[in-house]
Amino acid sequence: MVDKPIIQYGVEEAVRSGIHNVIIVTGRGKSALEDHFDISYEMETVLSSRGKTALVAASRSVSDLTDVSYIRQKEALGLGHAVLRAAELVGPEPFAVILPDDVIYSQTPCIQQLIDVYEKYDAPVLAVMEVPNDKISAYGVVDAEQVAENVYRIRDLVEKPKASEAPSNLAIIGRYVLTPDIFDSLRQTAPGAGSEIQLTDGIRHLLKSRPVYALKFEGTRYDAGDKLGFLKATVEFALRHETLGEEFRVYLKELAL
Ligand code: G1P
């Protein structure tokens, strides 16, 4: 977006939440992404020779952030299928899922907010937010009972319901803290909406064996998978940017005249 690829915002959110092992499920045409999190010696040498040490440090911090592994999803068979691809690498531990198209700006990283709820209830937690009825059919939607401020126990959930059939206006946003028993549920999940194996349906199966919670998180979410959402995210992150923000604000004001 402003000075880094969108996926880096997601990786940085994980790191700021104390997660240092990241698995990226990737596919055809995305190999540039794998290079991005490596140390680029060629680029560092050029930058250093030109005295651009700040840029060297910025490039280093990307690769120092975390240990990134990659697994490929050979066919686009759905989000549930993508998560299942990571089962071996995740192993027998709780883990977080971040859909990087959902960019979240918040005081406490969204994943950290979910981890706090996970630790309190010892159960999987999904991020949710209220969305207007005419947009609800683009999301997974929960039917839930409030149990604390902004925390809900999920009764049921459905992927991309018709607006008239949505159980509530609480839509799932791409942040989850899950437990490894989700993998068994996903193995038993048949293709659903869009003929894809849906994570929502896997979690629905998991509900039969354990409680699952939802957190209405604090923060602003941008749908960077949508053109207008991407533009809004870029402009707002640019306005907040340490070194560009002020100048960009002045520029936008001039434009508005
Ligand atoms: C995915 C999930 C959906 C969730 C959404 C959030 O859908 O399947 O449950 O509400 O992300 O962005 P997608 O946007 O990939 O269609």
Short mmCIF file of C-alpha atoms and ligand atoms in Angstrom, two decimals:
data_model
loop_
_atom_site.label_atom_id
_atom_site.label_comp_id
_atom_site.label_asym_id
_atom_site.label_seq_id
_atom_site.Cartn_x
_atom_site.Cartn_y
_atom_site.Cartn_z
CA MET A 1 0.00 0.00 0.00
CA VAL A 2 2.01 3.06 1.16
CA ASP A 3 5.57 1.76 1.39
CA LYS A 4 5.13 -1.98 1.75
CA PRO A 5 2.98 -4.71 0.26
CA ILE A 6 -0.36 -5.37 1.97
CA ILE A 7 0.71 -8.76 3.24
CA GLN A 8 3.38 -7.09 5.37
CA TYR A 9 0.72 -5.29 7.42
CA GLY A 10 -0.70 -8.72 8.29
CA VAL A 11 2.73 -10.15 9.15
CA GLU A 12 3.55 -7.12 11.30
CA GLU A 13 0.24 -7.51 13.13
CA ALA A 14 1.18 -11.11 13.95
CA VAL A 15 4.63 -10.06 15.16
CA ARG A 16 3.20 -7.27 17.32
CA SER A 17 0.91 -9.92 18.83
CA GLY A 18 3.92 -12.06 19.81
CA ILE A 19 3.69 -14.51 16.88
CA HIS A 20 7.05 -15.07 15.21
CA ASN A 21 6.40 -18.15 13.10
CA VAL A 22 4.36 -17.29 10.06
CA ILE A 23 3.08 -19.68 7.40
CA ILE A 24 1.96 -18.13 4.14
CA VAL A 25 -0.33 -20.23 2.00
CA THR A 26 0.49 -19.19 -1.51
CA GLY A 27 -0.19 -20.21 -5.08
CA ARG A 28 0.60 -19.62 -8.73
CA GLY A 29 1.92 -16.21 -9.71
CA LYS A 30 2.77 -15.13 -6.17
CA SER A 31 6.44 -16.03 -5.99
CA ALA A 32 7.55 -12.36 -5.59
CA LEU A 33 6.01 -12.62 -2.15
CA GLU A 34 8.51 -15.27 -1.09
CA ASP A 35 11.45 -13.03 -2.03
CA HIS A 36 9.94 -10.13 -0.16
CA PHE A 37 10.55 -11.60 3.27
CA ASP A 38 14.12 -12.68 2.46
CA ILE A 39 17.26 -10.62 3.06
CA SER A 40 18.02 -8.89 -0.22
CA TYR A 41 21.83 -8.72 -0.25
CA GLU A 42 21.92 -7.27 -3.76
CA MET A 43 19.64 -4.41 -2.82
CA GLU A 44 21.40 -3.80 0.51
CA THR A 45 24.78 -3.52 -1.21
CA VAL A 46 23.46 -0.95 -3.68
CA LEU A 47 21.70 1.06 -0.95
CA SER A 48 24.74 0.98 1.37
CA SER A 49 27.08 2.14 -1.38
CA ARG A 50 24.78 5.14 -1.84
CA GLY A 51 24.73 5.89 1.88
CA LYS A 52 21.04 4.99 2.28
CA THR A 53 21.38 3.29 5.65
CA ALA A 54 17.81 4.01 6.77
CA LEU A 55 16.52 2.08 3.77
CA VAL A 56 18.90 -0.81 4.53
CA ALA A 57 17.52 -0.93 8.08
CA ALA A 58 13.93 -0.90 6.78
CA SER A 59 14.65 -3.73 4.38
CA ARG A 60 16.41 -5.73 7.13
CA SER A 61 13.55 -5.28 9.58
CA VAL A 62 11.27 -7.08 7.12
CA SER A 63 13.36 -10.22 7.17
CA ASP A 64 14.19 -9.93 10.88
CA LEU A 65 10.51 -9.74 11.73
CA THR A 66 9.81 -13.38 11.64
CA ASP A 67 10.49 -16.85 10.42
CA VAL A 68 8.28 -17.25 7.38
CA SER A 69 7.47 -20.56 5.74
CA TYR A 70 5.43 -21.13 2.62
CA ILE A 71 3.06 -23.82 1.56
CA ARG A 72 1.32 -23.91 -1.74
CA GLN A 73 -2.35 -24.36 -2.41
CA LYS A 74 -2.27 -25.89 -5.86
CA GLU A 75 -5.90 -25.18 -6.65
CA ALA A 76 -8.21 -22.45 -5.34
CA LEU A 77 -10.49 -24.79 -3.42
CA GLY A 78 -11.45 -22.36 -0.69
CA LEU A 79 -10.29 -20.75 2.53
CA GLY A 80 -10.96 -23.88 4.59
CA HIS A 81 -8.82 -25.87 2.18
CA ALA A 82 -6.04 -23.25 2.37
CA VAL A 83 -6.02 -23.46 6.18
CA LEU A 84 -5.95 -27.25 6.00
CA ARG A 85 -2.85 -27.06 3.78
CA ALA A 86 -0.99 -25.61 6.78
CA ALA A 87 -1.99 -28.43 9.19
CA GLU A 88 1.36 -30.22 9.20
CA LEU A 89 3.35 -27.04 9.65
CA VAL A 90 1.09 -25.78 12.45
CA GLY A 91 1.23 -29.00 14.44
CA PRO A 92 -0.61 -29.56 17.75
CA GLU A 93 -0.84 -25.93 18.87
CA PRO A 94 -3.35 -23.10 18.78
CA PHE A 95 -2.72 -20.72 15.90
CA ALA A 96 -3.98 -17.52 14.32
CA VAL A 97 -5.36 -17.05 10.82
CA ILE A 98 -4.97 -13.67 9.13
CA LEU A 99 -6.60 -12.86 5.80
CA PRO A 100 -4.33 -10.02 4.68
CA ASP A 101 -6.98 -8.46 2.40
CA ASP A 102 -8.65 -7.34 5.60
CA VAL A 103 -6.33 -4.60 6.80
CA ILE A 104 -7.01 -3.52 10.38
CA TYR A 105 -5.82 -0.35 12.05
CA SER A 106 -6.15 -0.52 15.84
CA GLN A 107 -4.46 0.46 19.08
CA THR A 108 -3.99 -3.16 20.18
CA PRO A 109 -3.32 -5.48 17.21
CA CYS A 110 -6.53 -7.33 16.35
CA ILE A 111 -4.87 -10.75 16.75
CA GLN A 112 -3.67 -9.74 20.23
CA GLN A 113 -7.27 -8.78 21.10
CA LEU A 114 -8.40 -12.27 20.00
CA ILE A 115 -5.57 -13.96 21.93
CA ASP A 116 -6.74 -12.17 25.10
CA VAL A 117 -10.24 -13.63 24.65
CA TYR A 118 -8.80 -17.04 23.74
CA GLU A 119 -6.83 -17.06 27.00
CA LYS A 120 -9.85 -16.06 29.06
CA TYR A 121 -12.29 -18.62 27.59
CA ASP A 122 -9.81 -21.29 26.46
CA ALA A 123 -11.69 -21.58 23.17
CA PRO A 124 -11.38 -20.54 19.52
CA VAL A 125 -12.28 -16.89 18.78
CA LEU A 126 -13.27 -15.10 15.56
CA ALA A 127 -13.20 -11.37 14.85
CA VAL A 128 -16.58 -9.88 13.95
CA MET A 129 -17.96 -6.45 13.12
CA GLU A 130 -21.39 -5.03 12.40
CA VAL A 131 -22.05 -4.53 8.71
CA PRO A 132 -25.14 -3.06 7.00
CA ASN A 133 -27.76 -5.51 5.79
CA ASP A 134 -27.12 -4.81 2.10
CA LYS A 135 -23.48 -5.90 2.50
CA ILE A 136 -23.98 -8.91 4.77
CA SER A 137 -24.17 -11.53 2.01
CA ALA A 138 -20.45 -11.00 1.25
CA TYR A 139 -19.44 -12.42 4.65
CA GLY A 140 -19.60 -15.30 7.05
CA VAL A 141 -22.26 -14.32 9.60
CA VAL A 142 -22.67 -15.45 13.21
CA ASP A 143 -25.73 -16.17 15.30
CA ALA A 144 -24.43 -15.41 18.77
CA GLU A 145 -25.31 -14.62 22.35
CA GLN A 146 -23.46 -11.80 24.09
CA VAL A 147 -21.56 -13.00 27.18
CA ALA A 148 -19.40 -9.95 28.02
CA GLU A 149 -18.66 -6.53 26.59
CA ASN A 150 -18.00 -7.14 22.86
CA VAL A 151 -17.69 -10.91 23.43
CA TYR A 152 -20.24 -13.39 22.05
CA ARG A 153 -20.66 -17.11 22.30
CA ILE A 154 -21.49 -18.44 18.85
CA ARG A 155 -24.67 -20.49 18.45
CA ASP A 156 -24.33 -20.98 14.72
CA LEU A 157 -22.62 -19.43 11.71
CA VAL A 158 -23.27 -19.36 8.00
CA GLU A 159 -21.11 -18.43 5.01
CA LYS A 160 -22.46 -15.76 2.67
CA PRO A 161 -26.18 -15.99 3.52
CA LYS A 162 -28.81 -14.08 1.55
CA ALA A 163 -29.49 -10.76 3.31
CA SER A 164 -33.00 -11.97 4.17
CA GLU A 165 -31.60 -15.12 5.82
CA ALA A 166 -28.67 -13.65 7.75
CA PRO A 167 -28.94 -14.56 11.45
CA SER A 168 -27.53 -11.18 12.57
CA ASN A 169 -25.51 -8.20 11.33
CA LEU A 170 -22.29 -9.56 12.88
CA ALA A 171 -19.94 -10.43 10.02
CA ILE A 172 -16.75 -12.44 10.34
CA ILE A 173 -13.62 -10.43 9.51
CA GLY A 174 -10.43 -12.19 8.47
CA ARG A 175 -8.86 -12.77 11.89
CA TYR A 176 -9.23 -16.03 13.82
CA VAL A 177 -7.52 -17.76 16.74
CA LEU A 178 -8.14 -21.47 16.29
CA THR A 179 -7.21 -24.74 17.91
CA PRO A 180 -5.75 -27.70 15.98
CA ASP A 181 -9.00 -29.71 16.22
CA ILE A 182 -10.26 -27.41 13.42
CA PHE A 183 -8.17 -29.51 11.01
CA ASP A 184 -10.25 -32.64 11.67
CA SER A 185 -13.41 -30.60 11.23
CA LEU A 186 -12.12 -29.23 7.94
CA ARG A 187 -11.28 -32.74 6.71
CA GLN A 188 -14.95 -33.57 7.22
CA THR A 189 -16.25 -30.40 5.58
CA ALA A 190 -17.81 -30.70 2.13
CA PRO A 191 -17.62 -27.81 -0.37
CA GLY A 192 -20.16 -25.10 0.47
CA ALA A 193 -20.75 -21.53 -0.78
CA GLY A 194 -19.10 -21.03 -4.20
CA SER A 195 -18.40 -24.80 -4.22
CA GLU A 196 -15.40 -24.11 -1.99
CA ILE A 197 -14.36 -25.68 1.30
CA GLN A 198 -15.26 -22.88 3.66
CA LEU A 199 -13.53 -22.15 6.96
CA THR A 200 -16.91 -20.98 8.28
CA ASP A 201 -18.37 -24.46 7.63
CA GLY A 202 -15.37 -26.09 9.32
CA ILE A 203 -15.93 -23.93 12.41
CA ARG A 204 -19.63 -24.83 12.29
CA HIS A 205 -18.61 -28.48 12.51
CA LEU A 206 -16.23 -27.68 15.38
CA LEU A 207 -19.12 -26.10 17.31
CA LYS A 208 -20.56 -29.60 17.80
CA SER A 209 -17.62 -30.47 20.05
CA ARG A 210 -16.63 -27.20 21.76
CA PRO A 211 -17.72 -23.61 22.37
CA VAL A 212 -16.47 -20.96 19.95
CA TYR A 213 -16.50 -17.20 20.64
CA ALA A 214 -16.60 -14.01 18.62
CA LEU A 215 -15.06 -10.66 19.51
CA LYS A 216 -16.32 -7.34 18.21
CA PHE A 217 -12.80 -5.94 17.98
CA GLU A 218 -11.63 -2.37 18.49
CA GLY A 219 -10.24 -0.83 15.31
CA THR A 220 -10.95 0.18 11.73
CA ARG A 221 -11.07 -2.47 9.06
CA TYR A 222 -10.39 -1.81 5.39
CA ASP A 223 -11.39 -4.27 2.70
CA ALA A 224 -8.26 -4.05 0.57
CA GLY A 225 -9.62 -6.76 -1.74
CA ASP A 226 -12.09 -4.18 -3.00
CA LYS A 227 -10.92 -1.28 -5.21
CA LEU A 228 -12.53 1.48 -3.17
CA GLY A 229 -11.50 -0.22 0.08
CA PHE A 230 -7.91 -0.41 -1.16
CA LEU A 231 -7.91 3.31 -2.02
CA LYS A 232 -9.34 4.26 1.37
CA ALA A 233 -6.75 2.14 3.17
CA THR A 234 -3.91 3.62 1.12
CA VAL A 235 -5.02 7.22 1.70
CA GLU A 236 -5.63 6.76 5.44
CA PHE A 237 -2.38 4.89 6.06
CA ALA A 238 -0.53 7.54 4.05
CA LEU A 239 -2.10 10.27 6.24
CA ARG A 240 -0.88 8.43 9.35
CA HIS A 241 2.58 7.82 7.90
CA GLU A 242 5.44 9.16 10.04
CA THR A 243 7.38 10.94 7.33
CA LEU A 244 4.84 11.34 4.49
CA GLY A 245 1.68 12.12 6.47
CA GLU A 246 2.00 15.88 6.89
CA GLU A 247 2.95 16.61 3.31
CA PHE A 248 0.26 14.28 2.01
CA ARG A 249 -2.37 16.05 4.15
CA VAL A 250 -1.38 19.41 2.69
CA TYR A 251 -1.52 17.94 -0.81
CA LEU A 252 -5.02 16.51 -0.24
CA LYS A 253 -6.25 19.85 1.11
CA GLU A 254 -4.95 21.61 -1.98
CA LEU A 255 -6.68 19.02 -4.17
CA ALA A 256 -9.97 19.56 -2.40
CA LEU A 257 -9.96 23.32 -3.25
C1 G1P B 1 -13.73 -14.81 3.74
C2 G1P B 1 -14.51 -15.72 4.69
C3 G1P B 1 -15.74 -14.99 5.22
C4 G1P B 1 -15.32 -13.69 5.87
C5 G1P B 1 -14.49 -12.84 4.89
C6 G1P B 1 -13.92 -11.62 5.60
O1 G1P B 1 -14.52 -14.59 2.60
O2 G1P B 1 -14.89 -16.89 3.99
O3 G1P B 1 -16.40 -15.80 6.16
O4 G1P B 1 -16.48 -12.99 6.28
O5 G1P B 1 -13.39 -13.59 4.37
O6 G1P B 1 -13.22 -10.80 4.71
P1 G1P B 1 -13.92 -13.97 1.22
O7 G1P B 1 -13.82 -12.49 1.45
O8 G1P B 1 -12.60 -14.60 1.00
O9 G1P B 1 -14.93 -14.30 0.18
#
